[in-house]
mmCIF file of C-alpha atoms and ligand atoms in Angstrom:
data_model
loop_
_atom_site.group_PDB
_atom_site.id
_atom_site.type_symbol
_atom_site.label_atom_id
_atom_site.label_comp_id
_atom_site.label_asym_id
_atom_site.label_seq_id
_atom_site.Cartn_x
_atom_site.Cartn_y
_atom_site.Cartn_z
ATOM 1 C CA MET S 1 77.079 -155.838 -124.185
ATOM 2 C CA ALA S 2 76.927 -157.833 -120.950
ATOM 3 C CA THR S 3 74.858 -160.603 -119.390
ATOM 4 C CA ALA S 4 74.157 -161.241 -115.714
ATOM 5 C CA LYS S 5 72.492 -164.037 -113.780
ATOM 6 C CA ALA S 6 71.037 -163.276 -110.338
ATOM 7 C CA HIS S 7 69.027 -165.491 -108.015
ATOM 8 C CA THR S 8 65.989 -164.448 -106.063
ATOM 9 C CA ASN S 9 65.979 -164.350 -102.263
ATOM 10 C CA ILE S 10 63.483 -164.959 -99.494
ATOM 11 C CA ALA S 11 63.710 -162.795 -96.386
ATOM 12 C CA LEU S 12 63.973 -164.503 -92.986
ATOM 13 C CA VAL S 13 63.683 -161.056 -91.398
ATOM 14 C CA LYS S 14 61.466 -158.990 -93.700
ATOM 15 C CA TYR S 15 61.797 -155.551 -95.260
ATOM 16 C CA TRP S 16 58.374 -153.872 -95.096
ATOM 17 C CA GLY S 17 58.522 -150.093 -95.416
ATOM 18 C CA LYS S 18 60.676 -147.294 -96.743
ATOM 19 C CA LYS S 19 62.093 -144.191 -95.138
ATOM 20 C CA ASP S 20 62.955 -142.668 -98.508
ATOM 21 C CA GLN S 21 60.825 -143.796 -101.431
ATOM 22 C CA ASP S 22 62.999 -142.297 -104.135
ATOM 23 C CA LEU S 23 66.340 -143.711 -102.955
ATOM 24 C CA ILE S 24 64.653 -146.836 -101.518
ATOM 25 C CA ILE S 25 66.125 -146.481 -98.034
ATOM 26 C CA PRO S 26 64.279 -148.992 -95.826
ATOM 27 C CA GLN S 27 62.908 -148.371 -92.349
ATOM 28 C CA THR S 28 64.693 -151.451 -90.977
ATOM 29 C CA ASP S 29 67.524 -153.888 -91.647
ATOM 30 C CA SER S 30 66.568 -157.234 -93.195
ATOM 31 C CA LEU S 31 68.123 -160.675 -93.707
ATOM 32 C CA SER S 32 67.547 -163.216 -96.472
ATOM 33 C CA MET S 33 68.531 -166.509 -98.036
ATOM 34 C CA THR S 34 69.318 -166.539 -101.753
ATOM 35 C CA LEU S 35 67.627 -169.460 -103.521
ATOM 36 C CA ASP S 36 69.262 -171.747 -106.050
ATOM 37 C CA GLU S 37 66.071 -172.669 -107.935
ATOM 38 C CA PHE S 38 64.789 -169.242 -108.971
ATOM 39 C CA TYR S 39 66.845 -166.806 -111.027
ATOM 40 C CA THR S 40 66.829 -164.223 -113.805
ATOM 41 C CA THR S 41 69.277 -163.884 -116.688
ATOM 42 C CA THR S 42 69.472 -160.497 -118.374
ATOM 43 C CA ARG S 43 71.480 -159.219 -121.350
ATOM 44 C CA VAL S 44 71.959 -155.483 -121.873
ATOM 45 C CA ASN S 45 73.323 -153.845 -125.003
ATOM 46 C CA PHE S 46 73.703 -150.052 -125.311
ATOM 47 C CA ASP S 47 73.071 -149.276 -128.972
ATOM 48 C CA PRO S 48 73.534 -145.857 -130.640
ATOM 49 C CA ALA S 49 70.910 -146.813 -133.257
ATOM 50 C CA LEU S 50 68.068 -146.964 -130.685
ATOM 51 C CA THR S 51 65.709 -144.052 -130.052
ATOM 52 C CA ALA S 52 64.280 -145.513 -126.813
ATOM 53 C CA ASP S 53 65.036 -148.396 -124.442
ATOM 54 C CA GLN S 54 63.700 -151.722 -125.741
ATOM 55 C CA VAL S 55 62.884 -154.318 -123.124
ATOM 56 C CA MET S 56 61.841 -157.962 -123.561
ATOM 57 C CA VAL S 57 60.944 -160.179 -120.622
ATOM 58 C CA ASN S 58 60.433 -163.870 -121.375
ATOM 59 C CA ASP S 59 60.371 -162.973 -125.109
ATOM 60 C CA ARG S 60 57.568 -160.421 -124.742
ATOM 61 C CA PRO S 61 57.978 -156.654 -125.114
ATOM 62 C CA VAL S 62 57.540 -154.636 -121.923
ATOM 63 C CA THR S 63 55.538 -151.397 -122.277
ATOM 64 C CA GLY S 64 53.782 -148.814 -120.086
ATOM 65 C CA ASP S 65 54.646 -148.542 -116.380
ATOM 66 C CA GLY S 66 56.923 -151.610 -116.501
ATOM 67 C CA LEU S 67 59.031 -150.033 -119.238
ATOM 68 C CA ALA S 68 59.056 -146.633 -117.496
ATOM 69 C CA ARG S 69 60.420 -148.231 -114.311
ATOM 70 C CA ILE S 70 63.249 -149.942 -116.234
ATOM 71 C CA THR S 71 64.055 -146.776 -118.200
ATOM 72 C CA ARG S 72 64.280 -144.816 -114.930
ATOM 73 C CA PHE S 73 66.725 -147.422 -113.666
ATOM 74 C CA LEU S 74 68.769 -147.312 -116.900
ATOM 75 C CA ASP S 75 68.835 -143.503 -116.608
ATOM 76 C CA LEU S 76 70.720 -143.959 -113.337
ATOM 77 C CA VAL S 77 73.259 -146.204 -115.056
ATOM 78 C CA ARG S 78 73.603 -143.653 -117.868
ATOM 79 C CA GLN S 79 74.133 -140.906 -115.296
ATOM 80 C CA LEU S 80 76.796 -142.909 -113.438
ATOM 81 C CA SER S 81 78.656 -143.913 -116.603
ATOM 82 C CA GLY S 82 78.264 -140.775 -118.706
ATOM 83 C CA ARG S 83 76.742 -142.857 -121.519
ATOM 84 C CA HIS S 84 73.811 -141.542 -123.482
ATOM 85 C CA GLN S 85 72.745 -144.444 -125.681
ATOM 86 C CA PHE S 86 69.514 -146.306 -125.150
ATOM 87 C CA ALA S 87 69.662 -149.993 -124.336
ATOM 88 C CA ARG S 88 68.253 -153.253 -125.568
ATOM 89 C CA VAL S 89 67.359 -155.440 -122.570
ATOM 90 C CA ASP S 90 66.520 -159.129 -122.921
ATOM 91 C CA SER S 91 65.530 -160.848 -119.694
ATOM 92 C CA HIS S 92 64.374 -164.354 -118.757
ATOM 93 C CA ASN S 93 62.885 -165.326 -115.432
ATOM 94 C CA HIS S 94 63.598 -168.935 -114.526
ATOM 95 C CA VAL S 95 60.859 -169.859 -112.133
ATOM 96 C CA PRO S 96 58.645 -172.937 -112.332
ATOM 97 C CA THR S 97 55.532 -172.398 -114.448
ATOM 98 C CA ALA S 98 52.783 -170.571 -112.575
ATOM 99 C CA ALA S 99 55.031 -170.163 -109.560
ATOM 100 C CA GLY S 100 53.578 -166.759 -108.831
ATOM 101 C CA LEU S 101 56.753 -165.858 -106.971
ATOM 102 C CA ALA S 102 57.766 -162.229 -107.231
ATOM 103 C CA SER S 103 60.916 -161.834 -109.266
ATOM 104 C CA SER S 104 61.775 -158.159 -108.804
ATOM 105 C CA ALA S 105 64.713 -159.126 -106.550
ATOM 106 C CA SER S 106 66.470 -161.296 -109.145
ATOM 107 C CA ALA S 107 65.264 -159.079 -112.023
ATOM 108 C CA PHE S 108 66.715 -155.797 -110.751
ATOM 109 C CA ALA S 109 69.883 -157.464 -109.431
ATOM 110 C CA ALA S 110 70.514 -159.005 -112.873
ATOM 111 C CA LEU S 111 69.654 -155.715 -114.617
ATOM 112 C CA ALA S 112 72.014 -153.781 -112.328
ATOM 113 C CA GLY S 113 74.814 -156.266 -113.045
ATOM 114 C CA ALA S 114 74.353 -156.427 -116.823
ATOM 115 C CA ALA S 115 73.619 -152.715 -117.379
ATOM 116 C CA SER S 116 76.498 -151.429 -115.232
ATOM 117 C CA GLN S 117 78.961 -153.818 -116.895
ATOM 118 C CA ALA S 118 77.690 -153.018 -120.413
ATOM 119 C CA ALA S 119 78.056 -149.304 -119.647
ATOM 120 C CA GLY S 120 81.698 -149.849 -118.724
ATOM 121 C CA LEU S 121 81.232 -149.397 -114.979
ATOM 122 C CA HIS S 122 83.125 -151.960 -112.962
ATOM 123 C CA LEU S 123 81.307 -151.735 -109.675
ATOM 124 C CA SER S 124 82.326 -153.464 -106.461
ATOM 125 C CA ARG S 125 79.672 -155.813 -105.130
ATOM 126 C CA ARG S 126 78.773 -153.265 -102.465
ATOM 127 C CA ASP S 127 78.205 -150.583 -105.096
ATOM 128 C CA LEU S 128 76.300 -153.074 -107.251
ATOM 129 C CA SER S 129 74.102 -153.827 -104.248
ATOM 130 C CA ARG S 130 73.460 -150.069 -103.794
ATOM 131 C CA LEU S 131 72.599 -149.737 -107.489
ATOM 132 C CA ALA S 132 70.250 -152.762 -107.453
ATOM 133 C CA ARG S 133 68.512 -151.177 -104.446
ATOM 134 C CA ARG S 134 67.399 -148.279 -106.639
ATOM 135 C CA GLY S 135 65.423 -150.730 -108.797
ATOM 136 C CA SER S 136 63.796 -152.733 -106.005
ATOM 137 C CA GLY S 137 64.595 -153.007 -102.308
ATOM 138 C CA SER S 138 64.824 -156.788 -102.178
ATOM 139 C CA ALA S 139 67.254 -156.735 -105.155
ATOM 140 C CA THR S 140 69.855 -155.184 -102.821
ATOM 141 C CA ARG S 141 70.269 -158.633 -101.205
ATOM 142 C CA SER S 142 70.284 -160.676 -104.448
ATOM 143 C CA ILE S 143 73.851 -159.609 -105.308
ATOM 144 C CA TYR S 144 75.140 -162.187 -102.821
ATOM 145 C CA GLY S 145 74.661 -165.905 -102.302
ATOM 146 C CA GLY S 146 73.680 -167.732 -99.133
ATOM 147 C CA LEU S 147 72.597 -165.689 -96.121
ATOM 148 C CA VAL S 148 72.655 -161.933 -96.631
ATOM 149 C CA GLU S 149 72.058 -158.861 -94.486
ATOM 150 C CA TRP S 150 70.815 -155.517 -95.860
ATOM 151 C CA HIS S 151 71.979 -152.659 -93.623
ATOM 152 C CA ARG S 152 69.237 -150.068 -93.766
ATOM 153 C CA GLY S 153 71.742 -147.197 -93.565
ATOM 154 C CA HIS S 154 70.592 -143.595 -93.693
ATOM 155 C CA ASP S 155 71.435 -142.489 -97.236
ATOM 156 C CA ASP S 156 72.443 -143.834 -100.647
ATOM 157 C CA ALA S 157 76.030 -144.540 -99.567
ATOM 158 C CA THR S 158 75.208 -146.421 -96.364
ATOM 159 C CA SER S 159 72.254 -148.601 -97.447
ATOM 160 C CA TYR S 160 73.678 -151.816 -98.935
ATOM 161 C CA ALA S 161 73.803 -155.577 -98.395
ATOM 162 C CA GLU S 162 76.610 -157.819 -97.209
ATOM 163 C CA PRO S 163 76.929 -161.588 -97.050
ATOM 164 C CA ILE S 164 76.740 -163.280 -93.655
ATOM 165 C CA MET S 165 77.543 -166.769 -94.978
ATOM 166 C CA GLU S 166 77.843 -167.001 -98.768
ATOM 167 C CA LYS S 167 78.230 -170.783 -98.924
ATOM 168 C CA LEU S 168 76.110 -172.542 -96.340
ATOM 169 C CA ASP S 169 77.970 -175.138 -94.274
ATOM 170 C CA PHE S 170 74.804 -176.485 -92.670
ATOM 171 C CA GLY S 171 71.513 -177.966 -93.863
ATOM 172 C CA LEU S 172 69.178 -174.968 -94.031
ATOM 173 C CA GLU S 173 66.814 -175.437 -96.980
ATOM 174 C CA MET S 174 63.527 -173.996 -98.269
ATOM 175 C CA LEU S 175 60.567 -175.487 -100.059
ATOM 176 C CA ALA S 176 58.066 -173.296 -101.889
ATOM 177 C CA ILE S 177 54.428 -174.395 -101.902
ATOM 178 C CA MET S 178 53.040 -172.942 -105.113
ATOM 179 C CA ILE S 179 49.647 -171.434 -104.487
ATOM 180 C CA ASN S 180 48.070 -169.726 -107.452
ATOM 181 C CA THR S 181 45.895 -166.688 -107.249
ATOM 182 C CA ASP S 182 43.612 -165.047 -109.757
ATOM 183 C CA ARG S 183 43.090 -162.139 -107.421
ATOM 184 C CA LYS S 184 44.868 -158.965 -108.453
ATOM 185 C CA LYS S 185 47.512 -158.563 -105.804
ATOM 186 C CA ILE S 186 48.420 -155.384 -103.983
ATOM 187 C CA SER S 187 51.989 -154.480 -105.005
ATOM 188 C CA SER S 188 54.546 -154.646 -102.215
ATOM 189 C CA ARG S 189 55.508 -151.078 -103.026
ATOM 190 C CA TYR S 190 51.988 -149.810 -102.378
ATOM 191 C CA GLY S 191 51.288 -152.266 -99.554
ATOM 192 C CA MET S 192 54.354 -151.460 -97.462
ATOM 193 C CA GLN S 193 53.842 -147.707 -97.790
ATOM 194 C CA SER S 194 50.252 -148.102 -96.692
ATOM 195 C CA SER S 195 51.486 -150.000 -93.590
ATOM 196 C CA VAL S 196 54.049 -147.287 -92.765
ATOM 197 C CA ILE S 197 51.427 -144.545 -93.014
ATOM 198 C CA SER S 198 48.438 -146.187 -91.407
ATOM 199 C CA SER S 199 49.245 -149.215 -89.236
ATOM 200 C CA PRO S 200 49.200 -148.280 -85.535
ATOM 201 C CA TYR S 201 51.681 -151.130 -85.022
ATOM 202 C CA TYR S 202 54.403 -149.777 -87.298
ATOM 203 C CA ASP S 203 56.692 -148.530 -84.496
ATOM 204 C CA SER S 204 56.429 -151.914 -82.771
ATOM 205 C CA TRP S 205 57.412 -153.585 -86.047
ATOM 206 C CA LYS S 206 60.689 -151.645 -86.058
ATOM 207 C CA GLU S 207 61.459 -152.986 -82.566
ATOM 208 C CA VAL S 208 60.487 -156.511 -83.632
ATOM 209 C CA VAL S 209 62.935 -156.366 -86.541
ATOM 210 C CA ALA S 210 65.780 -154.959 -84.417
ATOM 211 C CA ASN S 211 65.361 -157.878 -81.986
ATOM 212 C CA ASP S 212 64.864 -160.491 -84.722
ATOM 213 C CA MET S 213 68.060 -159.400 -86.499
ATOM 214 C CA VAL S 214 70.046 -160.107 -83.314
ATOM 215 C CA THR S 215 68.322 -163.459 -82.681
ATOM 216 C CA MET S 216 68.622 -164.523 -86.320
ATOM 217 C CA LYS S 217 72.323 -163.715 -86.620
ATOM 218 C CA ALA S 218 73.096 -165.576 -83.380
ATOM 219 C CA ALA S 219 71.036 -168.568 -84.603
ATOM 220 C CA ILE S 220 72.966 -168.571 -87.916
ATOM 221 C CA THR S 221 76.275 -168.502 -86.066
ATOM 222 C CA ALA S 222 75.042 -171.456 -83.978
ATOM 223 C CA ARG S 223 73.655 -173.258 -87.102
ATOM 224 C CA ASP S 224 70.463 -173.552 -85.060
ATOM 225 C CA ILE S 225 67.773 -174.276 -87.673
ATOM 226 C CA PRO S 226 64.798 -174.471 -85.253
ATOM 227 C CA THR S 227 65.590 -170.976 -83.932
ATOM 228 C CA ILE S 228 66.147 -169.643 -87.479
ATOM 229 C CA GLY S 229 62.808 -171.132 -88.550
ATOM 230 C CA HIS S 230 60.843 -170.059 -85.504
ATOM 231 C CA THR S 231 62.201 -166.485 -85.659
ATOM 232 C CA ALA S 232 61.457 -166.261 -89.406
ATOM 233 C CA GLU S 233 57.912 -167.533 -88.904
ATOM 234 C CA GLU S 234 57.118 -165.068 -86.106
ATOM 235 C CA ASN S 235 58.686 -162.264 -88.125
ATOM 236 C CA ALA S 236 56.567 -163.092 -91.192
ATOM 237 C CA LEU S 237 53.351 -163.240 -89.153
ATOM 238 C CA ARG S 238 54.125 -159.863 -87.625
ATOM 239 C CA MET S 239 54.812 -158.395 -91.059
ATOM 240 C CA HIS S 240 51.460 -159.712 -92.241
ATOM 241 C CA ALA S 241 49.836 -158.178 -89.166
ATOM 242 C CA LEU S 242 50.918 -154.816 -90.653
ATOM 243 C CA THR S 243 48.779 -155.506 -93.719
ATOM 244 C CA LEU S 244 45.728 -156.448 -91.654
ATOM 245 C CA SER S 245 46.160 -153.386 -89.432
ATOM 246 C CA ALA S 246 46.612 -150.865 -92.279
ATOM 247 C CA ASP S 247 43.744 -148.564 -93.264
ATOM 248 C CA PRO S 248 42.243 -149.931 -95.426
ATOM 249 C CA GLY S 249 43.304 -153.351 -94.184
ATOM 250 C CA TYR S 250 44.233 -156.082 -96.640
ATOM 251 C CA THR S 251 45.906 -159.480 -96.727
ATOM 252 C CA TYR S 252 48.061 -161.593 -99.027
ATOM 253 C CA PHE S 253 46.650 -164.792 -97.503
ATOM 254 C CA ASN S 254 44.084 -166.851 -99.341
ATOM 255 C CA SER S 255 42.291 -170.006 -98.239
ATOM 256 C CA GLU S 256 45.046 -172.267 -99.589
ATOM 257 C CA THR S 257 47.603 -170.282 -97.602
ATOM 258 C CA LEU S 258 45.746 -171.269 -94.436
ATOM 259 C CA THR S 259 45.579 -174.878 -95.641
ATOM 260 C CA ALA S 260 49.374 -174.846 -96.067
ATOM 261 C CA ILE S 261 49.941 -173.319 -92.623
ATOM 262 C CA THR S 262 47.684 -175.966 -91.077
ATOM 263 C CA ALA S 263 49.668 -178.707 -92.858
ATOM 264 C CA ILE S 264 52.918 -177.300 -91.448
ATOM 265 C CA HIS S 265 51.438 -177.152 -87.941
ATOM 266 C CA ARG S 266 50.405 -180.802 -88.352
ATOM 267 C CA LEU S 267 53.948 -181.807 -89.348
ATOM 268 C CA ARG S 268 55.264 -179.994 -86.285
ATOM 269 C CA GLU S 269 52.795 -181.824 -84.056
ATOM 270 C CA GLN S 270 54.313 -185.019 -85.450
ATOM 271 C CA GLY S 271 57.709 -183.864 -84.187
ATOM 272 C CA ILE S 272 59.124 -182.668 -87.533
ATOM 273 C CA SER S 273 60.973 -179.379 -87.195
ATOM 274 C CA CYS S 274 59.627 -177.118 -89.974
ATOM 275 C CA TYR S 275 58.504 -173.494 -90.122
ATOM 276 C CA PHE S 276 56.962 -171.185 -92.710
ATOM 277 C CA THR S 277 57.424 -167.733 -94.131
ATOM 278 C CA MET S 278 55.360 -165.692 -96.624
ATOM 279 C CA ASP S 279 55.889 -162.602 -98.735
ATOM 280 C CA ALA S 280 53.605 -160.284 -100.699
ATOM 281 C CA GLY S 281 51.545 -163.118 -102.141
ATOM 282 C CA PRO S 282 49.767 -166.317 -101.082
ATOM 283 C CA ASN S 283 52.709 -168.712 -101.612
ATOM 284 C CA VAL S 284 54.098 -170.361 -98.492
ATOM 285 C CA LYS S 285 57.794 -171.216 -98.113
ATOM 286 C CA VAL S 286 58.844 -173.899 -95.660
ATOM 287 C CA ILE S 287 62.121 -173.633 -93.712
ATOM 288 C CA TYR S 288 63.793 -176.835 -92.448
ATOM 289 C CA ASP S 289 66.922 -178.951 -92.178
ATOM 290 C CA ARG S 290 67.550 -180.825 -95.452
ATOM 291 C CA ARG S 291 67.818 -184.147 -93.588
ATOM 292 C CA ASP S 292 64.042 -183.835 -92.937
ATOM 293 C CA ARG S 293 63.232 -183.003 -96.582
ATOM 294 C CA GLU S 294 61.685 -186.331 -97.530
ATOM 295 C CA ARG S 295 59.348 -186.505 -94.541
ATOM 296 C CA ILE S 296 58.235 -182.906 -95.126
ATOM 297 C CA VAL S 297 57.610 -183.412 -98.862
ATOM 298 C CA ASP S 298 55.726 -186.666 -98.161
ATOM 299 C CA GLY S 299 53.663 -184.975 -95.442
ATOM 300 C CA LEU S 300 52.757 -181.973 -97.628
ATOM 301 C CA ALA S 301 51.994 -184.242 -100.595
ATOM 302 C CA ALA S 302 48.909 -185.429 -98.688
ATOM 303 C CA THR S 303 47.480 -181.934 -99.272
ATOM 304 C CA PHE S 304 49.341 -180.483 -102.298
ATOM 305 C CA ASP S 305 50.333 -182.130 -105.593
ATOM 306 C CA ARG S 306 54.044 -182.878 -105.670
ATOM 307 C CA ASP S 307 54.586 -180.642 -108.701
ATOM 308 C CA ARG S 308 53.509 -177.694 -106.545
ATOM 309 C CA LEU S 309 56.301 -178.391 -104.041
ATOM 310 C CA VAL S 310 59.625 -176.905 -105.175
ATOM 311 C CA VAL S 311 62.684 -177.606 -103.024
ATOM 312 C CA SER S 312 65.516 -175.086 -103.090
ATOM 313 C CA PRO S 313 68.845 -175.084 -101.282
ATOM 314 C CA ALA S 314 70.725 -171.805 -100.894
ATOM 315 C CA GLY S 315 71.945 -170.320 -104.160
ATOM 316 C CA PRO S 316 74.971 -168.329 -105.346
ATOM 317 C CA GLY S 317 75.558 -164.622 -105.813
ATOM 318 C CA ILE S 318 75.399 -162.699 -109.077
ATOM 319 C CA GLU S 319 77.488 -163.734 -112.090
ATOM 320 C CA ILE S 320 78.326 -161.213 -114.811
ATOM 321 C CA TRP S 321 79.742 -161.831 -118.292
ATOM 322 C CA ASP S 322 81.233 -158.951 -120.232
ATOM 323 C CA GLU S 323 80.583 -159.678 -123.913
ATOM 324 C CA ASN S 324 82.469 -156.702 -125.332
ATOM 325 C CA ASN S 325 85.719 -158.625 -125.038
HETATM 326 C C1 2P0 C 1 61.327 -158.829 -98.359
HETATM 327 N N1 2P0 C 1 59.314 -158.178 -99.648
HETATM 328 O O1 2P0 C 1 62.066 -158.501 -97.413
HETATM 329 C C2 2P0 C 1 59.901 -158.297 -98.337
HETATM 330 C C3 2P0 C 1 58.982 -159.198 -97.566
HETATM 331 C C4 2P0 C 1 58.044 -158.821 -99.732
HETATM 332 C C5 2P0 C 1 57.699 -159.221 -98.347
HETATM 333 O O2 2P0 C 1 60.953 -156.948 -100.431
HETATM 334 O O3 2P0 C 1 59.188 -151.305 -103.484
HETATM 335 O O4 2P0 C 1 59.683 -155.691 -104.453
HETATM 336 O O5 2P0 C 1 60.645 -152.587 -105.032
HETATM 337 O O6 2P0 C 1 61.479 -151.942 -102.786
HETATM 338 O O7 2P0 C 1 61.561 -155.280 -102.795
HETATM 339 C C6 2P0 C 1 59.119 -157.092 -101.799
HETATM 340 O O8 2P0 C 1 59.218 -155.723 -102.006
HETATM 341 O O9 2P0 C 1 59.653 -153.629 -103.003
HETATM 342 C C7 2P0 C 1 59.859 -157.395 -100.581
HETATM 343 P P1 2P0 C 1 60.275 -152.314 -103.598
HETATM 344 P P2 2P0 C 1 60.128 -155.121 -103.145
HETATM 345 O O10 2P0 C 1 61.687 -159.611 -99.235
#
């Protein structure tokens, strides 16, 4: 039996498309910040008495496609470790109520950590990152804290993440504006594949990311938050242009997303340095220097209730507890 705690991450240079859908080898590199506020804890117990994997998330049983995806992942761990027992998985996502933030990054990172440890594998963090990748691409980066780079690689051995700066020594911070949606969202897995296949801009996107990776890493080295924020914002908008330009086109924006973007533009017009990024949903995350936090929260509170504004500094890498000993 083992338990792991992994934090979610938000990409500053996005991953949007796979080269190999089975191994989850991405088309491009990507770069993220792990967040302190949002995490998953998962306990895994391989039990000879079980006749199938049993999975609970937030105290509810997981069935159907969700269970099949986790069983496929556990099959990999069984293959690697030579174990044949089924597992009991108990997972809790710690995100503010109704956050609507995707948690597959922290979920599969925590599952990779707990399942591999419970199966007696003692993986290096690089190998753990490769294993987490097989569950969900963004989970590759959630093994590490702080700022993290996922090298796209070209096969299972070469596609893994590495930390750039695990403990931040400057004031980069994020704030999530919680925007709810009732609309059934298009999964990132489906959405990114649709962009790869049908957006006429996909080749340009690969060039954009190659350039943004260079700019972003130099800006991190220089602790230059305006350049980090500006590059992340442009990168996110160009990723979202891939959704609009797919066939059929779609978007993760809703009307409140545009309201949030307008509010951020207004803060910038007032001379406050803040930028936004967005993922496969309507929530907007603001990127800024923590010394400006109060002015940004006060400014956004004119439009959004304060309980919808969640501040998060950078968070730590995965922690794993072996409970057999
Ligand atoms: C990212 N996203 O870099 C990008 C930006 C969302 C937008 O990674 O199919 O859940 O499991 O590999 O990792 C979300 O996609 O997709 C994601 P799969 P994943 O964070």
